[in-house]
Coordinates of C-alpha atoms in Angstrom, one line a residue:
Chain A
X12 CA -125.1 78.9 108.0
X13 CA -125.5 79.9 103.6
X14 CA -124.2 82.9 104.0
X15 CA -121.6 81.6 105.2
X16 CA -120.0 78.4 102.6
X17 CA -119.6 80.2 99.2
X18 CA -121.2 77.5 96.1
X19 CA -118.4 75.2 95.9
X20 CA -118.7 76.0 92.2
X21 CA -117.6 79.5 92.3
X22 CA -113.9 78.7 94.6
X23 CA -112.5 75.4 93.6
X24 CA -109.0 73.9 93.1
X25 CA -107.2 71.0 92.1
X26 CA -104.4 70.3 93.4
X27 CA -101.6 68.4 91.2
X28 CA -102.9 65.0 92.5
X29 CA -105.9 65.6 91.7
X30 CA -107.7 66.7 95.2
X31 CA -110.3 69.0 95.7
X32 CA -110.1 71.6 98.2
X33 CA -112.4 73.6 99.3
X34 CA -111.6 77.2 100.3
X35 CA -114.0 78.1 103.4
X36 CA -112.2 81.3 104.6
X37 CA -115.4 81.1 107.2
X38 CA -114.9 77.7 108.6
X39 CA -114.2 78.6 112.2
X40 CA -117.5 80.7 112.2
X41 CA -119.6 77.6 110.6
X42 CA -118.7 75.0 113.0
X43 CA -118.4 76.0 116.0
X44 CA -121.5 78.9 116.5
X45 CA -120.5 81.8 118.8
X46 CA -124.0 81.5 120.7
X47 CA -122.9 78.0 120.9
X48 CA -119.5 78.9 123.0
X49 CA -121.6 81.6 124.9
X50 CA -123.2 79.2 126.4
X51 CA -121.2 76.9 127.2
X52 CA -118.8 79.0 128.8
X53 CA -121.3 80.5 131.2
X54 CA -122.6 76.6 132.1
X55 CA -118.3 76.7 132.5
X56 CA -118.8 79.4 134.8
X57 CA -121.5 78.3 136.5
X58 CA -119.7 75.4 137.7
X59 CA -116.9 76.5 138.4
X60 CA -116.9 77.7 141.9
X61 CA -119.4 75.5 143.2
X62 CA -116.4 72.8 142.1
X63 CA -114.0 74.1 143.9
X64 CA -116.6 75.5 146.9
X65 CA -118.2 72.2 148.2
X66 CA -116.5 71.3 151.4
X67 CA -114.5 74.3 151.8
X68 CA -114.7 77.1 154.4
X69 CA -116.3 80.2 152.9
X70 CA -115.3 82.1 155.9
X71 CA -114.0 81.4 159.2
X72 CA -112.6 83.6 161.8
X73 CA -111.0 82.1 165.4
X74 CA -111.3 84.7 168.3
X75 CA -108.0 84.4 171.0
X76 CA -109.2 84.6 174.8
X77 CA -107.0 86.1 177.1
X78 CA -106.3 82.4 178.5
X79 CA -105.6 81.9 175.2
X80 CA -109.0 79.6 174.3
X81 CA -109.9 80.2 171.2
X82 CA -113.3 80.1 170.1
X83 CA -114.5 79.0 166.4
X84 CA -116.8 80.0 164.1
X85 CA -116.8 79.4 159.8
X86 CA -118.8 79.4 157.6
X87 CA -119.0 75.9 154.6
X88 CA -120.9 75.3 151.9
X89 CA -121.9 71.4 151.1
X90 CA -123.4 68.5 149.2
X91 CA -126.9 69.2 150.7
X92 CA -127.3 64.9 149.0
X93 CA -124.4 64.0 151.7
X94 CA -126.4 62.4 154.4
X95 CA -123.7 63.5 156.5
X96 CA -120.2 65.6 156.8
X97 CA -117.3 64.9 159.0
X98 CA -115.1 67.8 159.6
X99 CA -111.7 67.1 160.4
X100 CA -111.4 70.1 164.2
X101 CA -109.0 71.8 164.8
X102 CA -108.1 69.5 167.8
X103 CA -110.0 66.9 170.9
X104 CA -110.3 69.8 173.9
X105 CA -114.1 71.4 172.3
X106 CA -117.0 73.3 174.3
X107 CA -119.6 74.3 173.7
X108 CA -120.3 72.9 169.8
X109 CA -123.3 74.8 167.9
X110 CA -123.8 73.5 164.1
X111 CA -126.6 74.8 162.3
X112 CA -127.7 74.1 159.2
X113 CA -130.5 75.8 156.3
X114 CA -133.1 77.7 157.4
X115 CA -131.5 77.8 161.2
X116 CA -132.0 74.2 161.6
X117 CA -130.3 72.3 164.4
X118 CA -127.8 70.2 163.3
X119 CA -127.2 66.9 165.3
X120 CA -123.4 65.4 165.9
X121 CA -120.8 63.5 167.3
X122 CA -117.7 64.2 168.0
X123 CA -115.4 62.2 167.9
X124 CA -111.7 62.7 168.9
X125 CA -111.2 65.4 166.0
X126 CA -113.4 65.8 164.6
X127 CA -117.3 65.7 164.2
X128 CA -120.1 63.8 162.0
X129 CA -123.2 66.7 161.0
X130 CA -126.1 64.9 160.1
X131 CA -126.4 67.2 157.3
X132 CA -128.6 65.7 154.9
X133 CA -130.1 68.7 152.5
X134 CA -128.1 71.1 154.1
X135 CA -126.4 73.5 151.6
X136 CA -124.8 76.1 154.3
X137 CA -123.6 75.1 157.1
X138 CA -122.4 76.9 160.4
X139 CA -120.1 75.9 162.6
X140 CA -119.2 76.9 166.2
X141 CA -117.1 76.1 169.4
X142 CA -114.1 76.7 171.9
X143 CA -110.9 74.8 171.0
X144 CA -108.2 74.7 174.1
X145 CA -105.6 73.1 171.1
X146 CA -104.2 75.8 169.7
X147 CA -102.0 78.4 172.0
X148 CA -99.6 77.0 174.2
X149 CA -97.7 78.8 176.5
X150 CA -93.9 79.9 178.0
X151 CA -93.3 81.7 180.6
X152 CA -94.4 84.8 180.1
X153 CA -94.4 84.1 175.7
X154 CA -98.3 82.9 174.0
X155 CA -97.8 81.0 170.8
X156 CA -100.8 80.7 168.5
X157 CA -100.4 77.3 165.9
X158 CA -102.5 76.5 163.2
X159 CA -103.1 74.4 159.3
X160 CA -105.3 76.4 158.4
X161 CA -107.9 74.9 154.8
X162 CA -108.1 78.5 154.0
X163 CA -108.0 82.2 154.4
X164 CA -109.3 82.8 157.8
X165 CA -109.3 86.2 160.9
X166 CA -107.5 86.0 163.8
X167 CA -108.3 88.5 166.9
X168 CA -105.7 88.4 168.7
X169 CA -106.7 89.2 172.7
X170 CA -106.6 94.0 174.3
X171 CA -103.1 94.4 174.9
X172 CA -101.8 92.1 173.0
X173 CA -98.2 92.1 171.2
X174 CA -96.8 90.3 168.4
X175 CA -93.1 89.5 168.7
X176 CA -92.7 87.3 165.8
X177 CA -94.5 84.5 163.4
X178 CA -93.5 82.7 160.6
X179 CA -96.0 84.2 157.8
X180 CA -97.0 87.6 155.8
X181 CA -99.8 89.4 157.0
X182 CA -103.0 89.3 154.2
X183 CA -104.1 92.5 156.5
X184 CA -104.7 94.2 159.4
X185 CA -107.6 95.9 161.4
X186 CA -108.1 97.6 164.7
X187 CA -111.4 96.2 166.3
X188 CA -111.7 97.3 169.8
X189 CA -108.5 97.8 170.1
X190 CA -107.3 94.5 169.5
X191 CA -105.9 93.2 166.3
X192 CA -107.6 91.2 164.2
X193 CA -105.3 89.9 161.7
X194 CA -106.1 88.7 158.8
X195 CA -103.6 85.2 157.3
X196 CA -103.4 82.9 154.6
X197 CA -103.6 79.3 154.0
X198 CA -101.0 76.5 155.6
X199 CA -98.9 76.7 158.7
X200 CA -98.5 79.7 160.8
X201 CA -97.0 80.2 164.4
X202 CA -97.7 83.4 166.4
X203 CA -95.9 84.4 169.3
X204 CA -97.6 87.3 171.2
X205 CA -97.5 88.7 174.8
X206 CA -99.4 90.7 177.0
X207 CA -97.4 94.2 177.8
X208 CA -100.0 97.4 179.3
X209 CA -97.1 99.3 177.2
X210 CA -98.4 98.2 173.3
X211 CA -97.6 102.1 171.8
X212 CA -100.2 103.5 169.7
X213 CA -97.1 102.5 167.0
X214 CA -99.1 101.2 164.6
X215 CA -101.7 104.0 163.8
X216 CA -98.5 106.3 163.7
X217 CA -97.1 104.7 160.6
X218 CA -97.9 106.5 157.7
X219 CA -100.0 104.1 155.6
X220 CA -99.4 104.2 152.3
X221 CA -101.9 102.4 148.9
X222 CA -100.8 100.7 146.3
X223 CA -103.9 101.3 143.7
X224 CA -103.1 99.3 141.4
X225 CA -105.6 96.8 142.5
X226 CA -108.2 98.8 142.6
X227 CA -107.7 100.0 139.0
X228 CA -108.0 96.7 137.6
X229 CA -111.0 96.0 139.3
X230 CA -112.7 99.5 138.4
X231 CA -111.9 98.2 134.8
X232 CA -113.3 95.1 135.0
X233 CA -116.3 96.8 136.6
X234 CA -116.8 100.4 133.8
X235 CA -115.9 96.4 131.2
X236 CA -119.3 95.6 133.6
X237 CA -121.3 98.6 133.2
X238 CA -120.7 99.6 129.6
X239 CA -121.8 96.3 128.4
X240 CA -125.3 96.6 130.9
X241 CA -125.8 100.6 129.5
X242 CA -124.9 98.7 125.7
X243 CA -127.4 96.2 126.3
X244 CA -130.4 98.2 128.6
X245 CA -129.9 101.0 125.2
X246 CA -131.0 97.3 123.0
X247 CA -133.4 96.8 125.1
X248 CA -135.4 99.7 125.7
X249 CA -135.7 100.3 121.8
X250 CA -137.5 96.7 121.9
X251 CA -139.4 98.0 124.5
X252 CA -143.4 97.5 125.2
X253 CA -144.3 99.9 127.7
X254 CA -145.4 97.9 130.5
X255 CA -148.6 97.9 132.0
X256 CA -148.6 99.7 135.0
X257 CA -151.7 98.7 137.4
X258 CA -150.9 95.3 139.0
X259 CA -148.5 96.6 140.9
X260 CA -148.8 100.0 142.4
X261 CA -145.6 101.3 143.9
X262 CA -145.6 103.7 146.9
X263 CA -142.7 105.8 147.3
X264 CA -142.2 106.9 150.7
X265 CA -138.7 108.8 152.5
X266 CA -138.2 106.6 154.9
X267 CA -137.5 107.4 158.9
X268 CA -136.8 104.6 161.4
X269 CA -140.7 104.7 162.8
X270 CA -141.9 104.0 158.4
X271 CA -139.0 101.5 158.0
X272 CA -140.1 99.3 161.5
X273 CA -143.6 100.0 160.3
X274 CA -142.9 98.7 156.8
X275 CA -141.1 95.6 158.2
X276 CA -142.4 94.5 161.4
X277 CA -141.3 90.9 160.9
X278 CA -137.8 92.2 161.4
X279 CA -135.2 90.6 164.6
X280 CA -134.6 92.9 167.0
X281 CA -131.0 93.1 166.5
X282 CA -131.5 93.3 162.7
X283 CA -133.7 97.0 164.1
X284 CA -130.9 97.5 166.3
X285 CA -128.8 97.3 163.7
X286 CA -131.4 99.4 161.3
X287 CA -131.0 102.4 164.2
X288 CA -126.9 102.5 164.2
X289 CA -127.0 103.1 160.2
X290 CA -129.2 104.7 160.7
X291 CA -128.4 106.9 163.3
X292 CA -124.5 107.5 161.2
X293 CA -126.0 108.9 158.5
X294 CA -128.2 106.2 156.2
X295 CA -124.6 104.3 155.4
X296 CA -122.4 101.8 158.2
X297 CA -119.2 99.8 156.5
X298 CA -119.6 96.3 157.0
X299 CA -116.0 95.9 159.7
X300 CA -118.4 99.4 161.5
X301 CA -120.9 96.9 162.1
X302 CA -118.8 93.9 162.4
X303 CA -116.9 96.3 165.1
X304 CA -120.2 98.2 167.5
X305 CA -121.9 94.6 167.7
X306 CA -119.3 92.7 168.3
X307 CA -120.2 89.6 165.6
X308 CA -118.2 87.3 163.8
X309 CA -117.8 88.4 160.2
X310 CA -120.1 85.0 159.4
X311 CA -123.0 86.8 162.0
X312 CA -123.1 89.8 161.0
X313 CA -123.0 88.5 157.1
X314 CA -126.0 87.0 157.6
X315 CA -127.5 89.8 159.7
X316 CA -126.5 91.6 156.1
X317 CA -128.1 90.4 153.5
X318 CA -130.8 89.2 155.3
X319 CA -131.5 92.8 155.9
X320 CA -131.3 93.3 151.8
X321 CA -132.8 90.7 151.3
X322 CA -135.9 92.7 153.4
X323 CA -135.1 95.4 150.8
X324 CA -133.8 97.4 153.9
X325 CA -130.8 98.6 153.2
X326 CA -128.8 97.8 150.0
X327 CA -124.8 96.9 149.2
X328 CA -122.7 98.8 147.8
X329 CA -118.6 98.0 147.2
X330 CA -116.1 100.4 148.8
X331 CA -113.4 99.9 148.6
X332 CA -112.9 95.6 148.6
X333 CA -115.2 96.4 151.6
X334 CA -119.2 96.7 152.3
X335 CA -120.8 99.3 152.1
X336 CA -123.9 98.5 153.7
X337 CA -127.1 101.7 152.9
X338 CA -130.4 102.6 154.2
X339 CA -133.1 102.6 150.5
X340 CA -134.0 106.0 150.5
X341 CA -136.9 104.9 149.1
X342 CA -138.6 101.2 149.7
X343 CA -141.3 99.5 147.0
X344 CA -144.0 98.0 149.4
X345 CA -147.0 95.7 146.9
X346 CA -150.8 96.8 147.4
Chain B
X17 CA -126.1 90.0 118.0
X18 CA -122.4 88.4 117.2
X19 CA -121.0 91.6 119.2
X20 CA -123.4 91.4 121.4
X21 CA -122.3 87.5 121.5
X22 CA -118.7 88.6 121.6
X23 CA -118.6 91.5 124.3
X24 CA -120.2 88.8 127.0
X25 CA -117.9 86.7 126.2
X26 CA -114.8 89.5 127.1
X27 CA -117.3 90.1 130.3
X28 CA -116.8 86.1 131.1
X29 CA -113.8 85.9 130.5
X30 CA -113.0 88.6 132.6
X31 CA -115.2 87.7 135.7
X32 CA -113.0 83.9 135.1
X33 CA -110.4 85.9 135.8
X34 CA -111.2 88.6 137.5
X35 CA -111.4 86.2 141.1
X36 CA -107.7 85.2 141.1
X37 CA -106.6 89.2 140.6
X38 CA -108.1 90.4 143.5
X39 CA -107.1 87.9 146.1
X40 CA -103.5 88.4 145.2
X41 CA -104.2 92.8 145.0
X42 CA -106.7 91.9 148.1
X43 CA -102.2 90.9 149.1
X44 CA -101.2 93.7 149.0
X45 CA -103.1 96.1 149.9
X46 CA -101.5 97.4 152.3
X47 CA -98.2 96.0 152.8
X48 CA -97.4 99.5 155.7
X49 CA -98.9 96.5 158.1
X50 CA -96.1 94.6 157.3
X51 CA -94.2 97.5 158.9
X52 CA -97.0 98.6 161.7
X53 CA -95.5 95.4 163.2
X54 CA -92.9 95.1 163.0
X55 CA -93.0 98.2 164.8
X56 CA -94.5 97.6 167.4
X57 CA -93.0 93.3 167.8
X58 CA -89.8 95.9 168.0
X59 CA -90.0 98.0 171.0
X60 CA -91.8 94.7 173.1
X61 CA -88.6 93.0 172.9
X62 CA -86.0 96.0 173.4
X63 CA -88.8 96.7 176.3
X64 CA -88.2 92.9 177.0
X65 CA -85.0 93.1 176.9
X66 CA -84.3 95.6 178.9
X67 CA -86.5 94.0 181.9
X68 CA -84.9 91.5 181.6
X69 CA -80.4 92.2 180.9
X70 CA -80.7 95.4 181.2
X71 CA -77.6 96.9 180.3
X72 CA -75.5 92.9 179.4
X73 CA -77.6 91.8 177.3
X74 CA -75.8 88.2 176.2
X75 CA -73.7 88.3 173.0
X76 CA -75.7 85.5 170.9
X77 CA -79.3 87.6 171.9
X78 CA -78.0 91.0 170.9
X79 CA -76.8 89.9 167.4
X80 CA -80.6 88.7 166.9
X81 CA -82.2 91.8 168.0
X82 CA -79.4 93.9 165.1
X83 CA -80.0 91.3 162.6
X84 CA -84.9 92.0 163.8
X85 CA -83.4 95.4 163.8
X86 CA -82.1 96.0 160.1
X87 CA -84.6 94.7 158.8
X88 CA -87.1 96.1 159.7
X89 CA -85.0 98.7 158.5
X90 CA -84.6 98.1 155.7
X91 CA -88.6 96.6 155.6
X92 CA -88.7 101.3 156.0
X93 CA -85.8 101.5 153.4
X94 CA -88.0 98.7 150.9
X95 CA -92.1 99.7 151.3
X96 CA -94.1 101.1 149.2
X97 CA -92.3 99.8 146.5
X98 CA -89.3 97.3 146.7
X99 CA -92.8 94.6 148.3
X100 CA -90.8 91.1 147.9
X101 CA -88.0 93.0 149.4
X102 CA -90.7 94.4 152.2
X103 CA -91.5 90.3 151.8
X104 CA -88.4 89.2 153.3
X105 CA -87.0 92.4 155.1
X106 CA -90.4 91.3 158.0
X107 CA -89.8 88.3 157.5
X108 CA -86.2 87.8 158.3
X109 CA -87.6 90.7 161.7
X110 CA -90.7 88.8 163.0
X111 CA -88.5 85.0 162.9
X112 CA -85.7 87.1 164.6
X113 CA -87.8 88.7 167.9
X114 CA -89.2 85.4 167.4
X115 CA -86.1 83.2 168.6
X116 CA -85.3 86.3 171.0
X117 CA -88.3 85.9 172.5
X118 CA -88.1 82.3 172.9
X119 CA -84.8 82.4 174.5
X120 CA -85.5 84.7 177.0
X121 CA -89.1 82.7 177.9
X122 CA -87.4 79.8 178.4
X123 CA -84.3 81.7 180.5
X124 CA -85.3 83.8 182.9
X125 CA -88.0 82.0 184.5
X126 CA -88.0 78.4 185.6
X127 CA -90.9 77.4 183.5
X128 CA -92.8 75.5 182.6
X129 CA -94.7 74.7 179.9
X130 CA -99.0 74.4 179.4
X131 CA -101.1 74.6 177.0
X132 CA -104.5 76.0 177.2
X133 CA -106.3 72.1 176.7
X134 CA -104.3 72.2 181.0
X135 CA -108.1 73.6 182.6
X136 CA -106.4 74.4 185.0
X137 CA -104.7 76.9 183.2
X138 CA -107.7 78.3 181.6
X139 CA -109.3 82.1 183.2
X140 CA -113.2 81.2 184.7
X141 CA -113.7 84.9 183.3
X142 CA -113.2 84.3 179.9
X143 CA -114.9 80.7 180.1
X144 CA -117.9 82.9 181.7
X145 CA -117.6 84.8 178.7
X146 CA -116.8 82.2 176.0
X147 CA -120.5 80.1 178.2
X148 CA -122.3 82.9 177.1
X149 CA -122.3 83.4 173.4
X150 CA -122.4 79.2 174.0
X151 CA -126.1 80.5 175.4
X152 CA -126.3 83.5 173.0
X153 CA -126.3 81.7 170.2
X154 CA -128.8 78.0 171.9
X155 CA -131.4 81.4 172.8
X156 CA -131.1 82.8 169.0
X157 CA -131.7 79.7 167.8
X158 CA -134.5 78.4 170.2
X159 CA -136.9 81.5 170.3
X160 CA -136.8 81.1 166.0
X161 CA -138.5 77.8 166.8
X162 CA -140.5 80.3 169.2
X163 CA -139.4 76.6 171.4
X164 CA -140.8 77.9 175.8
X165 CA -137.6 78.5 177.1
X166 CA -137.6 81.6 178.0
X167 CA -137.8 81.1 181.7
X168 CA -134.5 78.8 181.5
X169 CA -132.4 81.3 179.8
X170 CA -133.6 83.5 182.7
X171 CA -132.4 81.3 185.1
X172 CA -128.5 81.0 183.5
X173 CA -128.7 84.0 182.9
X174 CA -129.2 84.6 187.1
X175 CA -126.3 81.7 187.7
X176 CA -123.5 83.8 185.6
X177 CA -124.1 86.8 187.0
X178 CA -123.9 84.3 190.2
X179 CA -120.0 82.9 189.5
X180 CA -119.3 86.0 187.9
X181 CA -118.7 87.1 191.4
X182 CA -118.2 84.4 192.9
X183 CA -114.8 84.1 190.7
X184 CA -112.3 83.1 193.2
X185 CA -114.0 79.9 194.4
X186 CA -113.0 77.8 191.3
X187 CA -115.2 74.9 192.7
X188 CA -118.1 76.8 193.4
X189 CA -117.5 78.0 189.1
X190 CA -116.3 74.9 187.7
X191 CA -120.5 73.5 189.7
X192 CA -122.1 76.6 188.2
X193 CA -120.7 75.8 184.6
X194 CA -121.7 71.8 185.0
X195 CA -125.1 73.2 186.2
X196 CA -125.3 75.9 183.3
X197 CA -124.5 72.4 180.9
X198 CA -127.2 70.0 182.5
X199 CA -129.5 73.2 181.1
X200 CA -128.2 74.4 177.9
X201 CA -128.4 69.9 176.6
X202 CA -131.9 69.6 178.2
X203 CA -133.0 72.7 175.6
X204 CA -130.6 71.1 173.1
X205 CA -132.7 68.9 173.5
X206 CA -135.8 70.8 173.9
X207 CA -135.3 72.9 170.5
X208 CA -134.2 69.6 168.5
X209 CA -137.3 68.2 169.6
X210 CA -139.5 71.8 168.6
X211 CA -137.7 71.5 164.8
X212 CA -138.7 68.0 164.6
X213 CA -141.4 68.3 162.7
X214 CA -140.0 71.3 160.6
X215 CA -136.7 70.0 159.9
X216 CA -138.2 66.7 159.0
X217 CA -140.8 68.9 156.3
X218 CA -137.5 70.2 154.7
X219 CA -135.4 66.5 154.2
X220 CA -138.6 65.7 153.1
X221 CA -139.0 67.8 150.3
X222 CA -135.4 67.8 149.3
X223 CA -136.0 64.2 148.9
X224 CA -138.7 64.8 146.7
X225 CA -137.3 67.2 144.4
X226 CA -133.9 64.0 144.8
X227 CA -136.0 61.3 143.8
X228 CA -137.9 62.9 141.1
X229 CA -134.5 63.9 139.0
X230 CA -133.5 60.6 140.1
X231 CA -136.5 59.5 138.2
X232 CA -135.6 61.6 135.1
X233 CA -132.1 60.5 135.4
X234 CA -132.9 56.3 134.9
X235 CA -135.4 57.4 132.5
X236 CA -132.0 58.9 130.8
X237 CA -130.4 55.7 131.4
X238 CA -132.8 53.6 130.4
X239 CA -132.8 55.2 127.1
X240 CA -128.9 55.1 126.2
X241 CA -129.2 51.6 126.7
X242 CA -127.5 50.5 130.5
X243 CA -128.2 48.0 131.8
X244 CA -131.7 47.3 132.6
X245 CA -131.3 45.5 135.5
X246 CA -129.7 48.6 137.7
X247 CA -132.8 50.9 136.2
X248 CA -135.2 48.0 137.4
X249 CA -132.4 48.7 140.3
X250 CA -132.5 52.2 140.6
X251 CA -136.3 52.1 140.6
X252 CA -136.8 49.2 143.5
X253 CA -134.8 51.8 145.9
X254 CA -137.0 54.8 144.8
X255 CA -139.7 53.2 146.0
X256 CA -137.9 52.3 148.8
X257 CA -137.9 54.8 150.1
X258 CA -140.8 56.4 149.1
X259 CA -142.3 54.3 151.2
X260 CA -140.4 54.8 154.0
X261 CA -140.9 58.7 153.4
X262 CA -144.7 57.6 154.1
X263 CA -143.6 56.3 157.3
X264 CA -141.4 58.5 158.6
X265 CA -138.4 56.9 159.0
X266 CA -136.4 59.0 157.6
X267 CA -132.5 58.6 159.0
X268 CA -133.9 54.9 157.3
X269 CA -134.7 56.9 153.8
X270 CA -131.2 57.8 154.0
X271 CA -129.4 54.1 154.3
X272 CA -131.3 53.8 151.6
X273 CA -131.2 57.0 149.6
X274 CA -126.5 56.1 149.6
X275 CA -127.2 53.3 148.2
X276 CA -129.7 55.0 145.3
X277 CA -126.6 56.9 145.4
X278 CA -124.0 54.8 145.2
X279 CA -125.8 53.2 142.2
X280 CA -126.7 56.1 140.1
X281 CA -122.8 56.5 140.5
X282 CA -121.8 53.9 138.7
X283 CA -123.6 53.7 135.6
X284 CA -122.9 56.6 135.4
X285 CA -125.8 59.2 135.7
X286 CA -124.5 61.3 139.2
X287 CA -126.6 62.8 141.4
X288 CA -126.1 66.7 141.1
X289 CA -127.8 69.9 142.6
X290 CA -129.8 71.6 139.5

């Protein structure tokens, strides 16, 4: 503190009306401590996602069946201090509702017209699955899907369906098992489609040119973080004392399927299938490929992949804005 | 240290701003999808017009089609440089095609509008597909809680297979589905009973953590001169909740907790996640 403020007698000056002025160019540094600023920014940054995420769907996936019924799968962050949570459903004709909370607890629900009351107390994330029959109507051969969505969502259209009209812009489109999957923005969506045996493969014919600008921005941010990490590691290494390695012995094992399953004997059967597929796919696969292969909704697959990551079986890397799931080349086991 | 702090600030600013950048970048990462959808729709509309009207396309539809087709052509021209124009072209094309297909479907057949909420219009095989999905999710949960329901699930899968063979007999399938749903309801109850103990433990632990936190908040509030009667009420409610928990009356405890939560909000110390 003393180094920032110079003694008054050295830099004092008297104004015309006899007021004593103190010249202090480092007043900002004196008043606002940098460390305090950093700490407050960290708190703000940490609170932002919490504030904006409660009661908003983290994921919303819709699958339209050929008969127009729709399966909805959504995951919502909620305030665990709420004793119950009322969720607006997208209609009133609901079937096969399953609501699961933290630790895959089956939660109690009661449906009231267009909403469902869920006993959530203590749960911070809930997963909701149900079938609904109100979102698609049919006139002649023409099917119309309408939804006013509170968040971005994916929509898997039935096989052999062709879009013939829509009122808004899609964010993305993928082909999954010969079915179109659109990613759409929040707000009103209306899509007309019909079934046709003559759907051309024009989807794959049209040339695809990618705009690399967003990648450049993301790469820039990543680069800054990377440089920062390197600096921090170097600083740490300078002050680093050798750590005793006696407590933990690390076993580095080149992994094959047998070894993985031996080391992680409590893996779930469906998770083992995932591991097998990744292994046979050269040790890596995109999360979207896994979804296609196992026909799982985005949320279910995301949870499975996260489970395997927690188990230390796989690692997740970002590749072209997608999750690349890789089998770990070695596994550390504590003895 | 100062340099490190400045760097941390930069990273934090980027960290806060970057999600919005990524969001808008993602929305435009592959504008060619607009062209793909529009071209496919264009082809379908041509097929529809040919199939219904042959060479005698009504004038209004021809005008609409020309407008839509022109927009697809313009969309192709706009990409990849003029994204904004491409978006406008896409919406114009899809809107024109939408009007055409709606006009065709209204006029070409004796059409009755149907919402799939009418049970009769649903396809039984689709109904069974959805049921299988539902059964599987319950099966996963019941395995997690080691509920002895294996035989029930075998029975359900057998029934579904049988129903698939009888897909033409609507009544039989509907009766079969009802039967399956009754079994599933009883499985749900079994799961709930089996998970009840674990769920209760989970809730009790959660209560315990929260009440300790509220206790500390009340102490702070007292130090800061909040009305003593409010503080006393808070402590009484905490005691009441703890007592109910020892008696395993979780639902009653929840009701009192809501009251406590309201009180904490009133005195300016709302309960938050820590």
